[in-house]
Each structure stands twice: as structure tokens, then as C-alpha cells.
Amino acid sequence: MTIKNNSTLSIPELRSSIKGQVILPGDAEYDEARTVFYGGFDRRPAMIVKVADTADVARVIALARETGLELAVRSGGHSNAGHSVTDGGILLDLSNLRALNIDVEGRTAWVEPGLTAGEYTTAAFTHSLATGFGDTGSVGIGGLTLGGGVGYLVRKFGLTIDDLLAADVMTADGELLHVNSESHPDLFWAIRGGGGNFGVVTRFHFRLHPIDSVVGGMLFLPATPEVVASFIAEAESAPEALSTIANVMPAPPMPFLPADYHGKLLIMAMLVYVGDVESGERAIAPFRALATPIVDMVKPMSYPEIYPPEEGMYHPIAVGRTMFLDQIDRSVAETILHYLPTSTGTMAVAQLRVLGGAMARVPADATAFAHRSSRIMVNVAALYEQLDEKATHEAWVEDFAAALQQADQGAYVNFLSNEGEARVRAAYPGGTWDRLRAIKARYDPDNLFRLNQNIPPLENRSAG
Ligand SMILES: Cc1cc2nc3c(=O)[nH]c(=O)nc-3n(C[C@H](O)[C@H](O)[C@H](O)COP(=O)(O)OP(=O)(O)OC[C@H]3O[C@@H](n4cnc5c(N)ncnc54)[C@H](O)[C@@H]3O)c2cc1C
């Protein structure tokens, strides 16, 4: 077998030129290697290369260039849009690049993109240090960081990219660039929010923060309009050390939830306070006072405990809309509680994340994530089982999002699915879009890295 188009390279030649693993249709590992986190993406790459080092990455980039085959780049495989697997193209799988070097004294870490948020967090915490990622341990640091990174430390320390000090980026011509605020500052700006459009990041350099115990965990409250609106008001006025994620949803049949609550609307909140126990309990008390908690699992814990073990075979099919709201008052809460029970999905949720704090102090044009003044990030989503029901759930999510829409028209790139160019532009408001396009033209003029929330290169290559 030879690889099509311009390349005359045979598979045995390719295998001998790659230190990592080349997986082809028919190989025993093929099906597992093409499976991504979300269900519903049954794509069959022509080849999957699990790279072992940066020379392998260069080889795969060159091969994609030579053949013209679509290139998918995968770190943790959690792309909402299924961008980490291609039909008929080449899948560059970075999951075996797992080196992590922590400089405890200097409070920084160099890390390769194959680590998950949970793995990095556990390793860093052995030194009582942390970098903030998202709400789920199995998400890859690769995709999460390149889109921004909004998680449990967002109000205390900002986005994940606010702790990114440097990166090694392999561009479309196979050159490995070391980027930071002084070296290729344009590229360093672009990769902090611009996703995988500019090259393959083979190493990230993060700042680490000292972190001892936190007070955190799940708090289940009944979801009435009053409680939802008051929860948001409390989260906005809480100390910055406290970040919250409120999932408003019909109660899943979780074993620790009393059976008579199953199916009833509740708030499944995750709270994380960074600091001493006494101040943490004080910051969390107003949330506990909103209503009699159904279940209260908030307690002093070690920071990595925020990422509990996950079920490896869980591959839900999901439809979602990401947006930013300026406020959630009683009437917005009523809208949320009206829509959720109308979903025919197996699960429906409105996830509410109050932003602000350290994240909001970074100027909007300092990175390619420009939503610094956005107040509340909201994701409405439904999970379902049959692909032929897609249109029904899409329509539900669209109606729901339209009913909630306020003045802020932005979108968070990491939660976009396949929603078209207008929505990608919504992720890059103001001058961000044009600036990104000019940088794209400089580093990837032929749009080799196009299987992503794509930023097409500006045609006038001298711009920017
Ligand atoms: C269950 C779940 C929970 C989530 N929670 C949060 C959250 O709390 N906060 C948040 O901010 N986001 C969250 N996300 C969104 C998540 O940040 C994105 O889906 C992200 O893209 C996943 O990164 P990954 O490496 O796992 O994904 P992948 O699918 O491997 O990568 C996604 C895309 O990023 C690009 N990419 C990845 N790695 C590289 C690299 N090394 N170099 C160049 N390009 C690369 C590629 O274009 C790739 O297609 C969540 C997603 C899921 C599924």
C-alpha cells in the first residue's frame, strides 16, 4: 500500500521513519485509536500516528502537506466538534507525549500535550502547586489550553492561558518555534485562545501557584427561580478565591440523591474555594443558606479531589450551545426552568459559570480570548442516544439559547460544536478575528491546520 496523491512513500517506509506507532484500518488497535470522547463521530482515518517525539510530529506534518490529506490533531480527544478524528485523513495523536518537568523552586512546569488535566493536577499537587484547568479531569491540556481554559480557579488565578508562559509550536513548514512574550509574540498571542489553527504545540510552559487544601465539592440545592437567581448573585459577590459552576438540571438517579428527587429540577453546584478552611466555610455559608441543601458534599479537600475518577467507556452524544449572559435574574431563571423539562434527551442541563476576578483583569486584547468582561458563561446542552434524533435536540437547544440571549453575543471556542463560521467569529470579537487571520497567514498560509474552529488565513499575506 502506498499513500495517495503526491507521496510515493510506502507504509513500511513510513513505519520505519517513525519512532511511534502507525495504526491502519484493520489493525487491532484501530477502533480504539479512532474513538473520541463524544459519541456520534464514527470517522475512519486513513492512518493514525501515535507520535513518540517531535521528529515524528514533523514527519506527520510533512506527510499531510505532501499528500493533501486532512490532518486531525488530538491531545485528550474531548473536542465537542469531533475535530480530533478525521474521515479518510491522517490523525496525529499526541497522547503518548507525556513528559512533565516541574521546577518546584521556580513554580513552573514544562509539560507535553498528552497529559490530561487530572494527571497534571495530581502530579503538581505532590509539591502543593497547581495550574487551573477545567471542570473534568480527563480533558486534555492540549485543546483546553489553546482555547482558553475556564475552570475551578478562574476567578482566583484567571484562565489557563493566563498561566501560560511559553510553548514549543511546530508550524506547517515543520519548524519548531519556541514562543513566548519576546520570541514570536504574535504567535504566542494567537495560541492563547486561537485553538489549533497555528501549529502543533509539543510543549507548554505553565506557571504554578502554591495551593494547600481547598474547601470544595458538590452542593445540591432545589432549583426554584429564586434559588437559581440568588445563587448567581452570591457567586458574583463571593470572594475571588471562590469559583462556582452551577449545573441546573433534572436530577439524575445518583445513588446518594434521595429517590424522590430523581427527575426533579435541582442545582448540582461545584464550588471550589482556595484558602484556609475557616475563610472557605465562611464564603460557602451563603450558598448553603439559599435553601435546605438536598445533599451537601462540600468539605476541606486536597485540590486534585475535584477531579474524581471517570468512567472510561462513557461516550455520550451531545448537542450544546455556549454563550455569555450579563445577568441571571428571577425572570432568566424562570426561562431556564421552563426549558429544561421540555427536552426529550436523556439528560438536559444549563451550566452557569460566574466569571470575573483575575480573569477579568487581563486586558481584552492581551490574548486571543477576548471575553474578559463577559459576566456569566452559560452552556445549554442535551445528551441523547439515537443519532437520528439529532434535529429534535438541535432545535431544542437553539430555541433555549435564543430565549436566553442577551446583549453579549460572544461564544467560548472550546464549547463550540460544528456551528458554522458566524459562530467561530463570535468567539473572536472586535479586532481579534482580523489579527488572528493575519497571523494565520504568516504561519499557516495554506490552512494545513483546518480541522478545527477554523480561522482562514488572510489572503493578503503582508497584512497584520
Ligand atoms: C466533559 C468535558 C468537560 C469540559 N469542561 C471544560 C471546562 O471546564 N473548561 C473548559 O475551558 N473547557 C472544557 N471543555 C472543553 C475542552 O476544553 C475542549 O473540548 C478541548 O478542546 C479539549 O481538549 P483535548 O485536548 O481533550 O481535545 P482534542 O479533541 O484532543 O483537541 C481539540 C482540538 O484542539 C486542537 N489541539 C489539541 N491539542 C493540540 C496541540 N497540542 N497542538 C495543536 N492543536 C491542538 C486540535 O485542533 C484539536 O482538534 C470540556 C469538554 C468536555 C468534553
Coordinates of C-alpha atoms and ligand atoms in Angstrom, one line a residue:
M1 CA 0.0 0.0 0.0
T2 CA 1.2 3.5 -0.8
I3 CA -0.1 6.8 0.5
K4 CA -2.1 8.6 -2.1
N5 CA -1.6 11.9 -4.0
N6 CA 1.9 13.4 -4.2
S7 CA 3.5 11.0 -1.8
T8 CA 5.1 7.8 -3.0
L9 CA 6.1 6.7 0.4
S10 CA 5.1 3.1 1.3
I11 CA 3.6 2.2 4.6
P12 CA 6.7 0.1 5.6
E13 CA 8.9 3.1 4.7
L14 CA 6.7 5.3 6.8
R15 CA 6.7 2.9 9.7
S16 CA 10.5 2.8 9.7
S17 CA 10.8 6.5 9.6
I18 CA 8.5 7.0 12.6
K19 CA 9.6 6.1 16.2
G20 CA 6.0 6.0 17.4
Q21 CA 3.1 3.8 16.2
V22 CA 1.4 3.8 12.8
I23 CA -2.1 2.3 13.1
L24 CA -4.0 1.4 9.9
P25 CA -7.6 0.3 9.2
G26 CA -7.7 -3.4 10.1
D27 CA -5.1 -3.2 12.8
A28 CA -6.2 -4.5 16.2
E29 CA -5.8 -1.1 17.8
Y30 CA -7.6 0.9 15.1
D31 CA -11.1 1.1 16.5
E32 CA -9.9 2.2 19.9
A33 CA -7.5 4.7 18.5
R34 CA -10.2 6.4 16.4
T35 CA -12.6 6.7 19.3
V36 CA -13.0 10.2 20.8
F37 CA -14.8 11.2 24.0
Y38 CA -18.1 12.2 22.4
G39 CA -20.2 9.6 20.7
G40 CA -21.7 10.2 17.2
F41 CA -18.3 10.6 15.4
D42 CA -17.8 7.4 13.5
R43 CA -14.9 8.6 11.4
R44 CA -12.3 6.3 9.8
P45 CA -8.8 7.9 9.4
A46 CA -6.6 6.6 6.6
M47 CA -3.9 6.3 9.2
I48 CA -3.4 7.1 12.9
V49 CA 0.1 8.1 14.0
K50 CA 0.8 7.9 17.8
V51 CA 3.9 10.0 17.8
A52 CA 6.8 9.4 20.1
D53 CA 8.7 12.7 19.7
T54 CA 8.9 16.0 17.9
A55 CA 10.7 14.4 14.9
D56 CA 7.6 12.2 14.5
V57 CA 5.4 15.3 14.6
A58 CA 7.5 16.9 11.9
R59 CA 7.2 13.7 9.8
V60 CA 3.4 13.6 10.1
I61 CA 3.0 17.3 9.3
A62 CA 5.2 16.8 6.2
L63 CA 3.1 13.8 5.1
A64 CA -0.1 15.8 5.5
R65 CA 1.4 18.5 3.4
E66 CA 2.7 16.2 0.7
T67 CA -0.5 14.1 0.4
G68 CA -3.0 16.9 0.9
L69 CA -4.9 14.6 3.3
E70 CA -6.9 16.2 6.0
L71 CA -4.9 16.4 9.3
A72 CA -6.6 15.9 12.6
V73 CA -4.6 16.8 15.8
R74 CA -5.5 15.0 19.0
S75 CA -4.3 15.5 22.6
G76 CA -7.1 14.4 25.0
G77 CA -9.7 13.8 22.4
H78 CA -12.5 15.8 24.0
S79 CA -13.3 18.2 21.2
N80 CA -17.0 19.0 21.2
A81 CA -16.9 19.2 17.4
G82 CA -15.2 15.9 16.8
H83 CA -12.1 17.7 15.5
S84 CA -9.7 15.1 16.9
V85 CA -10.7 12.5 14.4
T86 CA -10.9 12.7 10.5
D87 CA -12.6 10.7 7.9
G88 CA -10.0 9.5 5.4
G89 CA -7.2 11.7 6.6
I90 CA -4.3 11.5 8.9
L91 CA -4.8 11.5 12.7
L92 CA -1.8 12.9 14.6
D93 CA -2.2 11.6 18.1
L94 CA -0.1 13.3 20.7
S95 CA -1.4 11.2 23.7
N96 CA 2.0 9.4 24.2
L97 CA 3.9 12.7 24.6
R98 CA 3.7 12.8 28.4
A99 CA 6.8 14.3 29.8
L100 CA 6.3 16.7 32.8
N101 CA 9.1 18.6 34.4
I102 CA 8.2 20.6 37.4
D103 CA 10.5 23.3 38.7
V104 CA 9.4 23.4 42.3
E105 CA 11.5 26.4 43.3
G106 CA 10.7 28.5 40.2
R107 CA 7.0 27.3 40.3
T108 CA 6.7 26.5 36.7
A109 CA 6.3 23.3 34.7
W110 CA 7.1 22.2 31.2
V111 CA 4.6 19.6 30.0
E112 CA 3.8 17.7 26.8
P113 CA 0.3 17.7 25.5
G114 CA -0.5 14.1 26.1
L115 CA -1.3 14.7 29.8
T116 CA -4.8 15.2 31.0
A117 CA -5.9 18.0 33.4
G118 CA -6.3 15.4 36.1
E119 CA -2.9 13.8 35.6
Y120 CA -1.1 17.2 35.6
T121 CA -3.0 18.4 38.7
T122 CA -2.2 15.2 40.7
A123 CA 1.5 15.4 39.8
A124 CA 1.8 19.2 40.6
F125 CA -0.1 18.8 43.9
T126 CA 2.6 16.5 45.2
H127 CA 4.5 19.8 45.5
S128 CA 1.4 21.7 46.7
L129 CA 1.3 23.5 43.4
A130 CA -1.4 23.9 40.8
T131 CA -2.3 25.4 37.4
G132 CA -6.0 25.8 36.7
F133 CA -7.7 23.8 34.0
G134 CA -11.4 22.9 33.5
D135 CA -14.1 21.0 35.4
T136 CA -13.2 17.5 34.1
G137 CA -10.0 15.5 34.8
S138 CA -10.0 13.5 31.6
V139 CA -9.9 16.6 29.3
G140 CA -6.5 17.0 27.6
I141 CA -4.4 20.0 28.5
G142 CA -3.7 20.5 24.7
G143 CA -7.1 21.5 23.4
L144 CA -8.2 23.1 26.7
T145 CA -5.2 25.4 26.9
L146 CA -5.3 26.5 23.3
G147 CA -8.9 27.6 23.6
G148 CA -8.5 29.5 26.9
G149 CA -9.3 27.2 29.8
V150 CA -12.1 28.1 32.2
G151 CA -12.3 26.1 35.4
Y152 CA -12.3 26.0 39.2
L153 CA -9.6 28.5 39.6
V154 CA -10.8 31.1 37.0
R155 CA -11.7 33.8 39.5
K156 CA -8.7 33.3 41.7
F157 CA -5.9 32.8 39.0
G158 CA -7.6 33.5 35.7
L159 CA -7.8 31.3 32.6
T160 CA -5.4 28.5 31.9
I161 CA -3.7 30.7 29.2
D162 CA -3.1 33.4 31.8
D163 CA -0.6 30.9 33.3
L164 CA 0.9 30.0 30.0
L165 CA 4.5 31.4 29.9
A166 CA 5.8 29.8 26.7
A167 CA 5.2 27.0 24.3
D168 CA 7.0 25.0 21.6
V169 CA 5.0 25.2 18.4
M170 CA 5.7 23.2 15.3
T171 CA 4.3 25.1 12.3
A172 CA 3.0 23.9 9.0
D173 CA 6.5 24.1 7.5
G174 CA 7.8 21.7 10.1
E175 CA 9.8 24.3 12.0
L176 CA 9.8 24.0 15.8
L177 CA 9.4 27.5 17.3
H178 CA 9.9 28.5 20.9
V179 CA 7.3 31.2 21.5
N180 CA 6.8 33.5 24.5
S181 CA 6.1 37.2 25.0
E182 CA 9.5 38.0 23.4
S183 CA 10.0 35.3 20.8
H184 CA 7.3 35.2 18.1
P185 CA 5.0 37.3 20.3
D186 CA 2.3 37.3 17.6
L187 CA 2.2 33.5 17.6
F188 CA 2.3 33.4 21.4
W189 CA -0.7 35.8 21.5
A190 CA -2.6 33.7 18.9
I191 CA -2.2 30.3 20.6
R192 CA -3.7 31.8 23.8
G193 CA -7.3 31.3 22.7
G194 CA -6.9 30.8 18.9
G195 CA -7.0 26.9 19.2
G196 CA -5.0 24.6 17.0
N197 CA -5.0 26.9 14.0
F198 CA -1.3 27.9 14.0
G199 CA 0.6 24.7 14.6
V200 CA 1.1 21.7 16.8
V201 CA 2.1 22.6 20.4
T202 CA 4.6 20.0 21.5
R203 CA 5.3 21.5 24.9
F204 CA 3.6 24.0 27.2
H205 CA 5.3 26.0 29.9
F206 CA 3.0 26.9 32.8
R207 CA 3.1 29.0 35.9
L208 CA 2.2 27.1 39.1
H209 CA 0.5 28.5 42.1
P210 CA 1.1 27.4 45.7
I211 CA -2.1 25.7 46.8
D212 CA -2.7 23.8 50.0
S213 CA -6.1 22.4 50.8
V214 CA -9.3 23.8 49.3
V215 CA -12.8 23.8 50.5
G216 CA -14.9 22.4 47.8
G217 CA -17.2 19.8 46.3
M218 CA -20.8 19.3 45.3
L219 CA -23.8 21.1 46.8
F220 CA -27.3 20.1 45.6
L221 CA -30.0 22.6 46.1
P222 CA -33.6 22.7 44.9
A223 CA -33.9 24.7 41.7
T224 CA -36.6 27.4 42.0
P225 CA -36.3 30.7 40.2
E226 CA -35.5 32.4 43.5
V227 CA -32.7 30.0 44.4
V228 CA -31.1 30.0 40.9
A229 CA -31.1 33.8 40.7
S230 CA -29.8 34.1 44.3
F231 CA -27.1 31.5 43.6
I232 CA -25.8 33.6 40.8
A233 CA -26.0 36.8 42.9
E234 CA -24.0 35.1 45.7
A235 CA -21.4 33.7 43.2
E236 CA -20.9 37.2 41.8
S237 CA -20.4 38.9 45.2
A238 CA -18.3 36.0 46.6
P239 CA -14.6 36.4 47.3
E240 CA -12.5 35.7 44.2
A241 CA -11.0 32.7 45.9
L242 CA -14.3 31.0 45.3
S243 CA -15.3 29.8 41.8
T244 CA -18.6 28.1 41.1
I245 CA -20.2 26.0 38.4
A246 CA -24.0 25.6 38.8
N247 CA -25.5 22.8 36.7
V248 CA -29.2 23.3 36.7
M249 CA -30.8 20.0 35.6
P250 CA -33.4 17.4 36.3
A251 CA -31.8 15.2 39.0
P252 CA -30.0 12.2 37.6
P253 CA -30.6 8.9 39.5
M254 CA -27.4 9.3 41.5
P255 CA -27.1 6.8 44.4
F256 CA -26.5 9.5 47.0
L257 CA -29.6 11.5 46.0
P258 CA -32.8 10.6 47.7
A259 CA -35.0 8.7 45.2
D260 CA -37.9 11.2 45.5
Y261 CA -35.7 13.9 44.0
H262 CA -34.8 11.9 40.9
G263 CA -36.1 13.7 37.8
K264 CA -36.8 16.9 39.8
L265 CA -35.1 20.2 38.9
L266 CA -32.1 20.9 41.1
I267 CA -28.8 22.8 41.1
M268 CA -25.8 20.5 41.1
A269 CA -23.2 23.0 42.0
M270 CA -19.4 22.6 42.2
L271 CA -17.7 25.0 44.5
V272 CA -14.0 25.5 44.9
Y273 CA -12.6 27.9 47.5
V274 CA -8.8 28.3 47.5
G275 CA -7.6 29.2 51.0
D276 CA -7.9 28.3 54.6
V277 CA -10.8 26.2 55.9
E278 CA -12.3 28.9 58.1
S279 CA -12.5 31.5 55.3
G280 CA -13.7 28.8 52.9
E281 CA -16.6 27.8 55.2
R282 CA -17.5 31.5 55.5
A283 CA -17.5 32.0 51.8
I284 CA -19.7 29.0 51.2
A285 CA -22.2 29.6 54.0
P286 CA -24.4 31.9 51.9
F287 CA -24.9 29.2 49.3
R288 CA -25.9 26.7 52.0
A289 CA -28.4 29.2 53.3
L290 CA -30.2 29.6 50.0
A291 CA -32.4 26.6 50.7
T292 CA -32.1 23.4 52.7
P293 CA -29.4 21.5 50.7
I294 CA -30.6 18.2 49.3
V295 CA -27.1 16.8 49.6
D296 CA -24.0 18.8 50.9
M297 CA -20.7 17.3 49.9
V298 CA -18.6 20.5 50.3
K299 CA -15.7 19.9 52.6
P300 CA -12.0 20.6 53.1
M301 CA -10.2 18.5 50.5
S302 CA -6.9 18.2 48.6
Y303 CA -7.1 20.0 45.3
P304 CA -6.9 17.0 43.0
E305 CA -10.0 15.6 44.6
I306 CA -12.0 18.0 42.5
Y307 CA -11.3 15.5 39.6
P308 CA -13.0 12.3 40.7
P309 CA -12.3 9.1 38.8
E310 CA -14.3 8.8 35.5
E311 CA -15.9 6.1 33.5
G312 CA -13.5 5.3 30.6
M313 CA -16.2 3.9 28.3
Y314 CA -18.6 6.9 28.6
H315 CA -19.2 8.3 25.1
P316 CA -22.3 10.5 25.2
I317 CA -23.8 12.0 22.1
A318 CA -24.4 15.7 22.9
V319 CA -25.8 18.9 21.5
G320 CA -25.0 22.2 23.1
R321 CA -24.8 26.0 22.8
T322 CA -22.3 28.1 24.5
M323 CA -23.0 31.8 25.3
F324 CA -22.3 34.6 27.7
L325 CA -25.0 36.3 29.8
D326 CA -24.8 39.6 31.5
Q327 CA -27.3 38.7 34.2
I328 CA -29.4 35.9 35.6
D329 CA -32.3 37.4 37.5
R330 CA -35.5 35.7 38.5
S331 CA -37.0 36.0 35.1
V332 CA -34.0 34.5 33.3
A333 CA -34.0 31.7 35.9
E334 CA -37.7 31.1 35.1
T335 CA -36.8 30.7 31.4
I336 CA -34.1 28.2 32.3
L337 CA -36.5 26.2 34.5
H338 CA -39.2 26.4 31.8
Y339 CA -37.0 24.9 29.1
L340 CA -35.1 22.1 30.9
P341 CA -38.1 19.8 31.4
T342 CA -39.1 20.2 27.8
S343 CA -36.0 18.3 26.5
T344 CA -36.7 14.7 25.3
G345 CA -33.0 13.9 25.7
T346 CA -31.6 11.5 28.3
M347 CA -30.2 14.5 30.1
A348 CA -30.6 18.3 29.8
V349 CA -28.6 20.9 31.6
A350 CA -28.0 24.6 31.8
Q351 CA -24.5 25.1 33.1
L352 CA -23.9 28.5 34.7
R353 CA -20.4 29.8 35.4
V354 CA -19.9 33.2 37.1
L355 CA -16.7 34.7 35.7
G356 CA -14.8 37.9 36.8
G357 CA -12.0 38.1 39.3
A358 CA -8.4 37.5 38.0
M359 CA -9.7 36.5 34.5
A360 CA -11.4 39.9 34.1
R361 CA -8.3 41.9 35.0
V362 CA -6.4 40.8 31.9
P363 CA -7.0 43.3 29.0
A364 CA -9.3 42.0 26.3
D365 CA -6.6 42.3 23.6
A366 CA -3.8 40.7 25.6
T367 CA -4.7 37.2 24.3
A368 CA -6.9 35.8 21.6
F369 CA -9.5 35.0 24.2
A370 CA -11.3 38.4 24.2
H371 CA -14.3 37.8 26.5
R372 CA -12.6 39.3 29.6
S373 CA -15.6 41.4 30.6
S374 CA -18.2 38.7 30.0
R375 CA -20.0 38.1 33.3
I376 CA -21.5 34.6 33.1
M377 CA -20.7 31.7 30.8
V378 CA -23.6 29.5 30.0
N379 CA -23.8 26.2 28.2
V380 CA -27.1 24.7 27.5
A381 CA -26.9 21.0 26.4
A382 CA -28.8 17.8 25.9
L383 CA -27.5 14.3 25.8
Y384 CA -29.3 11.7 23.7
E385 CA -28.8 8.2 22.4
Q386 CA -30.1 7.9 18.8
L387 CA -28.3 9.8 16.1
D388 CA -31.5 10.2 14.0
E389 CA -32.9 12.3 16.9
K390 CA -30.3 15.0 16.2
A391 CA -32.6 17.5 14.6
T392 CA -35.0 17.4 17.5
H393 CA -32.3 18.1 20.1
E394 CA -30.7 20.7 17.9
A395 CA -34.0 22.6 17.7
W396 CA -34.5 22.4 21.4
V397 CA -31.0 23.7 22.2
E398 CA -31.4 26.5 19.6
D399 CA -34.8 27.6 21.0
F400 CA -33.5 27.5 24.5
A401 CA -30.4 29.5 23.7
A402 CA -32.4 32.1 21.7
A403 CA -34.7 32.6 24.7
L404 CA -31.7 33.3 26.9
Q405 CA -29.7 35.5 24.5
Q406 CA -28.8 38.9 25.9
A407 CA -26.5 41.7 24.7
D408 CA -23.2 39.8 24.9
Q409 CA -23.0 38.0 21.5
G410 CA -19.8 36.1 22.3
A411 CA -19.1 32.4 22.3
Y412 CA -16.3 30.4 24.0
V413 CA -14.4 28.5 21.3
N414 CA -13.8 25.4 23.4
F415 CA -17.5 24.7 23.8
L416 CA -18.5 25.3 20.2
S417 CA -19.6 22.3 18.1
N418 CA -20.0 22.4 14.3
E419 CA -21.9 25.7 14.1
G420 CA -20.5 27.5 11.1
E421 CA -18.3 30.5 10.5
A422 CA -20.5 33.1 12.2
R423 CA -20.2 31.3 15.5
V424 CA -16.4 30.9 15.2
R425 CA -16.3 34.7 14.6
A426 CA -18.4 35.1 17.7
A427 CA -15.6 33.5 19.6
Y428 CA -13.2 36.2 18.2
P429 CA -15.0 39.5 18.5
G430 CA -13.7 43.0 17.6
G431 CA -10.2 43.2 16.1
T432 CA -9.4 39.7 17.3
W433 CA -10.6 37.9 14.2
D434 CA -8.6 40.1 11.7
R435 CA -5.5 39.9 13.9
L436 CA -5.8 36.1 14.1
R437 CA -6.3 35.8 10.3
A438 CA -3.2 37.9 9.7
I439 CA -1.1 35.6 12.0
K440 CA -2.6 32.5 10.4
A441 CA -1.5 33.8 7.0
R442 CA 2.0 34.2 8.4
Y443 CA 2.3 30.7 10.0
D444 CA -0.1 28.5 8.1
P445 CA -0.9 30.3 4.8
D446 CA -2.2 27.1 3.1
N447 CA -4.5 26.3 6.0
L448 CA -3.0 22.9 6.7
F449 CA -4.4 23.1 10.2
R450 CA -8.0 23.4 9.1
L451 CA -9.8 20.7 11.0
N452 CA -10.6 22.9 14.0
Q453 CA -12.7 26.0 14.7
N454 CA -11.1 27.4 11.6
I455 CA -9.6 30.8 11.2
P456 CA -8.9 31.2 7.5
P457 CA -5.7 32.9 6.5
L458 CA -5.9 36.5 5.3
E459 CA -5.3 36.4 1.6
N460 CA -3.1 39.5 1.7
R461 CA -0.1 37.8 3.3
S462 CA 1.7 41.1 4.1
A463 CA -1.2 42.2 6.4
G464 CA -1.1 42.1 10.1
Ligands
LIG1 C1 -16.6 16.6 29.5 C2 -16.0 17.9 29.1 C3 -15.8 18.9 30.0 C4 -15.2 20.1 29.6 N1 -15.0 21.1 30.6 C5 -14.4 22.2 30.2 C6 -14.1 23.2 31.2 O1 -14.5 23.1 32.4 N2 -13.4 24.3 30.8 C7 -13.0 24.5 29.5 O2 -12.4 25.5 29.3 N3 -13.3 23.6 28.6 C8 -13.9 22.4 28.9 N4 -14.2 21.5 27.9 C9 -13.9 21.8 26.5 C10 -12.5 21.4 26.2 O3 -11.6 22.4 26.7 C11 -12.3 21.2 24.7 O4 -13.1 20.2 24.3 C12 -10.8 20.9 24.4 O5 -10.6 21.1 23.0 C13 -10.4 19.5 24.7 O6 -9.1 19.4 24.7 P1 -8.5 17.9 24.3 O7 -7.0 18.0 24.2 O8 -9.1 16.9 25.3 O9 -9.2 17.7 23.0 P2 -8.8 17.2 21.5 O10 -10.0 16.8 20.9 O11 -7.6 16.3 21.5 O12 -8.3 18.6 20.9 C14 -9.2 19.5 20.4 C15 -8.6 20.3 19.3 O13 -7.6 21.2 19.8 C16 -6.5 21.2 19.0 N5 -5.4 20.7 19.7 C17 -5.4 19.8 20.7 N6 -4.1 19.6 21.1 C18 -3.3 20.4 20.3 C19 -1.9 20.6 20.3 N7 -1.1 20.0 21.2 N8 -1.4 21.4 19.3 C20 -2.3 22.0 18.4 N9 -3.6 21.8 18.4 C21 -4.1 21.0 19.4 C22 -6.9 20.5 17.7 O14 -7.5 21.4 16.8 C23 -7.9 19.5 18.2 O15 -8.8 19.1 17.3 C24 -14.8 20.3 28.3 C25 -15.0 19.3 27.3 C26 -15.6 18.1 27.7 C27 -15.9 17.0 26.7

